[in-house]
Coordinates of C-alpha atoms and ligand atoms in Angstrom, one line a residue:
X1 CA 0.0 0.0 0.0
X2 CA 0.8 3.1 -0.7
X3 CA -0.1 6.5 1.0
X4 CA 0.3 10.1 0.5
X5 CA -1.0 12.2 3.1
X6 CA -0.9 16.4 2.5
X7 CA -0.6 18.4 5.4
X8 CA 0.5 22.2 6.5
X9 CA 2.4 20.4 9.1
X10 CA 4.3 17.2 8.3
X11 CA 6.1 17.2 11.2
X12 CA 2.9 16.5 13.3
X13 CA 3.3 12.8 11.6
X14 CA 7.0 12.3 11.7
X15 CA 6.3 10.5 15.7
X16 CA 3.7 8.4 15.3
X17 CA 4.6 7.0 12.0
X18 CA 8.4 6.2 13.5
X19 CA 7.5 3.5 15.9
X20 CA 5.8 0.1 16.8
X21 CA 4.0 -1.7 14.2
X22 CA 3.5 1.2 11.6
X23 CA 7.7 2.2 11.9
X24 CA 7.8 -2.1 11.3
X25 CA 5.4 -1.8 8.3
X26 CA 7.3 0.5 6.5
X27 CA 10.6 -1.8 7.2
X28 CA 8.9 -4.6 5.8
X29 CA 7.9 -2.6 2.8
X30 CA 4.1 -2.9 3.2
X31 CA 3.6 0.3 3.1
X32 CA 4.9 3.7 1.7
X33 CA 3.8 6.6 3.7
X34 CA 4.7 10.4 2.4
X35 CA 3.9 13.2 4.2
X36 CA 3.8 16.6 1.6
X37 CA 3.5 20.4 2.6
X38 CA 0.9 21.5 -0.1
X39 CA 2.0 25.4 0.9
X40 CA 4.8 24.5 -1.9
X41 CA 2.1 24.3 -4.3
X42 CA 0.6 27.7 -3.4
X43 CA 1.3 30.0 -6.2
X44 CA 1.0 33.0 -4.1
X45 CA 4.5 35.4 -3.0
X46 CA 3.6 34.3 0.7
X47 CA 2.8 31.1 0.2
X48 CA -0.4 31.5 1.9
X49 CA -2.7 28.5 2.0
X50 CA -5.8 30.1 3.6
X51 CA -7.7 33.3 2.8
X52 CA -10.7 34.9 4.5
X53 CA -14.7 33.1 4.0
X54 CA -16.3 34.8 1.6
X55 CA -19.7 35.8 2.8
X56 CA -17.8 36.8 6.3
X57 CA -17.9 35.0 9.7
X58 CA -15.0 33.6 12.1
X59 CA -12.1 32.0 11.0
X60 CA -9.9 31.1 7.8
X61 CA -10.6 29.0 4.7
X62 CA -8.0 26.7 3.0
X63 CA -7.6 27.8 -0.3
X64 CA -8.4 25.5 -3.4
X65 CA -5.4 26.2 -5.4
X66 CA -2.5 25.1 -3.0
X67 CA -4.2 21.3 -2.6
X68 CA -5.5 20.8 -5.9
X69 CA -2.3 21.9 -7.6
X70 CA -0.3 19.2 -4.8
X71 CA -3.5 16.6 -5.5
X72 CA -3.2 16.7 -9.1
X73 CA 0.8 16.0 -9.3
X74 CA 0.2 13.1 -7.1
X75 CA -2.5 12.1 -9.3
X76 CA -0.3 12.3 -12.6
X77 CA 2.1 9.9 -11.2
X78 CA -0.2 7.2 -9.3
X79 CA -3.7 6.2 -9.4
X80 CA -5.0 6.6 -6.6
X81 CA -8.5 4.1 -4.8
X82 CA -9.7 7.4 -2.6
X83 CA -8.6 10.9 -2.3
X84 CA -9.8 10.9 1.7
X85 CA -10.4 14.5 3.7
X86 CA -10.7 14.4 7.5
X87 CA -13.5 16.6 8.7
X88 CA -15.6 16.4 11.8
X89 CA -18.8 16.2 9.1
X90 CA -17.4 13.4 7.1
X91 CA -18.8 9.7 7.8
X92 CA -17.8 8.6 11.5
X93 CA -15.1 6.1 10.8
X94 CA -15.8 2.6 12.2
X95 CA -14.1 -0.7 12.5
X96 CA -15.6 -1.6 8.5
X97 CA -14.5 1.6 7.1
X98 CA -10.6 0.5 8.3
X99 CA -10.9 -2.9 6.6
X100 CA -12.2 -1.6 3.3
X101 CA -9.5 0.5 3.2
X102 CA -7.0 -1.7 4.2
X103 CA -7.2 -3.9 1.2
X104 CA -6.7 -0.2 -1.3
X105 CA -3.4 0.3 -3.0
X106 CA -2.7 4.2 -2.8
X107 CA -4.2 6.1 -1.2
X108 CA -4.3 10.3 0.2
X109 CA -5.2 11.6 2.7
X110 CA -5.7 15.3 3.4
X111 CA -5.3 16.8 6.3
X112 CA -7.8 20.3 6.8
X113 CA -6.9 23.4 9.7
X114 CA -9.2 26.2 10.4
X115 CA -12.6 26.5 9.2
X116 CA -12.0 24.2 6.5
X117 CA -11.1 23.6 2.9
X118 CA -12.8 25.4 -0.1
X119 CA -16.0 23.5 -1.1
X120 CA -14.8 22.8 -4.5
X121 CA -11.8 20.8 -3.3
X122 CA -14.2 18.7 -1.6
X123 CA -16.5 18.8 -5.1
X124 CA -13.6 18.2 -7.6
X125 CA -11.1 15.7 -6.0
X126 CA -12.1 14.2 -2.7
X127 CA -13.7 10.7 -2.9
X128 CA -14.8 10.3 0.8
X129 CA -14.8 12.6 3.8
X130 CA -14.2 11.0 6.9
X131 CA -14.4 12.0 10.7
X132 CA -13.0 10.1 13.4
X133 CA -15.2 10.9 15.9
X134 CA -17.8 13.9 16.9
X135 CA -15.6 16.6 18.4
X136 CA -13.5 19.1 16.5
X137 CA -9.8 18.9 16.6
X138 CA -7.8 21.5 15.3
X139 CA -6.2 19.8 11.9
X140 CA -6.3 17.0 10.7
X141 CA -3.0 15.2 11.4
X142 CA -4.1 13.3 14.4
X143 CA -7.0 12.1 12.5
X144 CA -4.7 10.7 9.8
X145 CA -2.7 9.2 12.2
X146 CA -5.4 7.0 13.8
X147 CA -6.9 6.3 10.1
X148 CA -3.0 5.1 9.3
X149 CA -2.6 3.0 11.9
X150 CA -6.0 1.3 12.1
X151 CA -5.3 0.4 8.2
X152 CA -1.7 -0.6 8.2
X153 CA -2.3 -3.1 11.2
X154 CA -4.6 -4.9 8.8
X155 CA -2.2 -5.9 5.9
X156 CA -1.9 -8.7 5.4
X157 CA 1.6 -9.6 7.4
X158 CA 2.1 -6.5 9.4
X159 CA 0.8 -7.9 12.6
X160 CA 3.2 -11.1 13.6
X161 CA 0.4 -13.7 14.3
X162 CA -2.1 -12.9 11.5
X163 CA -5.1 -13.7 13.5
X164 CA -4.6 -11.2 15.8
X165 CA -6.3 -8.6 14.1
X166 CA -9.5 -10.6 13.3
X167 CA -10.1 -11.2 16.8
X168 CA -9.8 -7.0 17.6
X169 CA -12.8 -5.5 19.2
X170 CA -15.4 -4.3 16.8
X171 CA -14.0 -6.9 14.3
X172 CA -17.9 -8.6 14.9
X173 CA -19.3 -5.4 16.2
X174 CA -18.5 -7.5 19.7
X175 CA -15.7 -6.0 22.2
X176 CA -13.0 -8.0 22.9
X177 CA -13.2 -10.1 26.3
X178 CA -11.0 -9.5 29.0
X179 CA -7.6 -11.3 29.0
X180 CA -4.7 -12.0 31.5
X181 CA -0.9 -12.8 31.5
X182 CA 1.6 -14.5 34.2
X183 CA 1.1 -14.2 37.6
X184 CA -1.6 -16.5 38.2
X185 CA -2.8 -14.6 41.1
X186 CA -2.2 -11.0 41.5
X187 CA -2.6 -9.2 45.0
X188 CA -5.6 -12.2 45.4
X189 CA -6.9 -11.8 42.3
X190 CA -7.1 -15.3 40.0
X191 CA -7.2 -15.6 36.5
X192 CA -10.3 -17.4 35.4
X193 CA -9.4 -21.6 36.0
X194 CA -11.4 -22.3 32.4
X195 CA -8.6 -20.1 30.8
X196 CA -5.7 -23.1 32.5
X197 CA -7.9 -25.7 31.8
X198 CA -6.3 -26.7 28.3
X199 CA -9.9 -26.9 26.5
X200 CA -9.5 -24.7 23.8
X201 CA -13.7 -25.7 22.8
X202 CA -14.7 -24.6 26.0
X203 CA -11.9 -21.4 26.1
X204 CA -13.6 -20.3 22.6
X205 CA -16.7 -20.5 24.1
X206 CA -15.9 -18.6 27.3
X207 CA -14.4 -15.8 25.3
X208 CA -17.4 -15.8 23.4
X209 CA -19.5 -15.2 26.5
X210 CA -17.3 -12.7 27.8
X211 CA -17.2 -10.3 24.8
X212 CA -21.1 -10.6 24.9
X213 CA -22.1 -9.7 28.1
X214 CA -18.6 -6.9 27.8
X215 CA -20.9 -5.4 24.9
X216 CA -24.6 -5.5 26.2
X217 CA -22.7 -3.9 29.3
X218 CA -20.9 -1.8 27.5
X219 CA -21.7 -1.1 24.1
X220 CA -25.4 -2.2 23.7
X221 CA -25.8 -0.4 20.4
X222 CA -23.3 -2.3 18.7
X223 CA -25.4 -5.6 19.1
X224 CA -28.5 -3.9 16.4
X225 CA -25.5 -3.0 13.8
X226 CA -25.0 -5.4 11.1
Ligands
ADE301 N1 -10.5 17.5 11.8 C1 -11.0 18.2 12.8 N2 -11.8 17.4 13.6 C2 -11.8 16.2 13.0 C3 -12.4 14.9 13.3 N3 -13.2 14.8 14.4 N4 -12.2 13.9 12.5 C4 -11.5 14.0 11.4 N5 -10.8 15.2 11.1 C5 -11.0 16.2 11.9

């Protein structure tokens, strides 16, 4: 996979895309991820990349010029499955959203700042606007980084044990159940016996149980999605 995300501030994405399993990704050659100031692209003496609304009211506007222009060199060289712009109105992203994704070969992802990009980006290039949750951060940067590394975990071969990601919470719209490591009892607290007992049937089945109840508990909407 490849993926080219544009951003007023690359360096924002230099961290989280350095370490773990993404940093691993990337050694392994799964994955390509470029980060590219689109204020290069602005044609303007200052390099400005937002002007004010037209119409009035608070706050700047990204200009269309400056991302189109970096967009459509991208474009020339690659084609690309989604041109994808964070925005507290696009779809909420979810569990589904990730693995469609995941299975894309290039893919960009723009990253917005103040009030937001010109409309006619949004009209002429983007393919699907996508918020990761409903409250307003102030770019989009950490939003790409949470839709990077919820999609590069699920190539194929980037997590070591390849099941690992199937059995993630929301994977079946069920939360994960609740698991335990060495020691056996902790300050008088005992891992479950079934979990020692060496039946892997009745494990599965306890597991099972566990993420149930964790999500009618929990998460009781998630139970009416399909
Ligand atoms: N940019 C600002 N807020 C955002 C959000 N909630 N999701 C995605 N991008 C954003």
């Amino acid at each position: 996979m490849h993926i080219d995300i544009l951003t007023i501030f690359p360096e924002m994405l230099d961290g989280p895309f350095r370490e773990s399993i993404i940093k691993r990704a990337q050694e392994k050659e799964l994955v390509t991820i470029r980060l590219h100031n689109f204020r290069e692209y602005s044609t303007n003496k200052h390099k400005n990349v937002d002007d004010y609304p037209y119409g009035g009211g608070a706050g700047m506007v990204m200009m269309a010029d400056p991302i189109v222009n970096c967009i459509e060199s991208l474009t020339s060289k690659r084609t690309y499955d989604d041109i994808i712009y964070l925005s507290p109105d696009g779809e909420l992203f979810k569990q589904n959203v990730a693995n469609l994704l995941s299975v894309k070969k290039n893919l960009i992802i723009l990253c917005g700042h103040y009030k937001g990009i010109d409309e006619r980006i949004r009209q002429l290039v983007v393919t699907r606007e996508i918020s990761i949750g409903d409250y307003v951060l102030s770019g989009g940067e950490l939003a790409a980084a949470v839709l990077v590394d919820t999609i590069v975990r699920l190539i194929p071969g980037v997590l070591g044990d390849e099941t690992s990601a199937l059995s993630d919470s929301f994977q079946d719209n069920l939360l994960s159940p609740p698991v335990y490591t060495r020691p056996y009892d902790f300050r008088g607290m005992t891992v479950p016996d079934i979990l020692l007992s060496g039946n892997d049937k009745e494990i599965a089945l306890w597991k099972h149980e566990q993420s149930m109840e964790r999500t009618r508990k929990r998460r009781p909407g998630l139970l009416d999605e399909t």
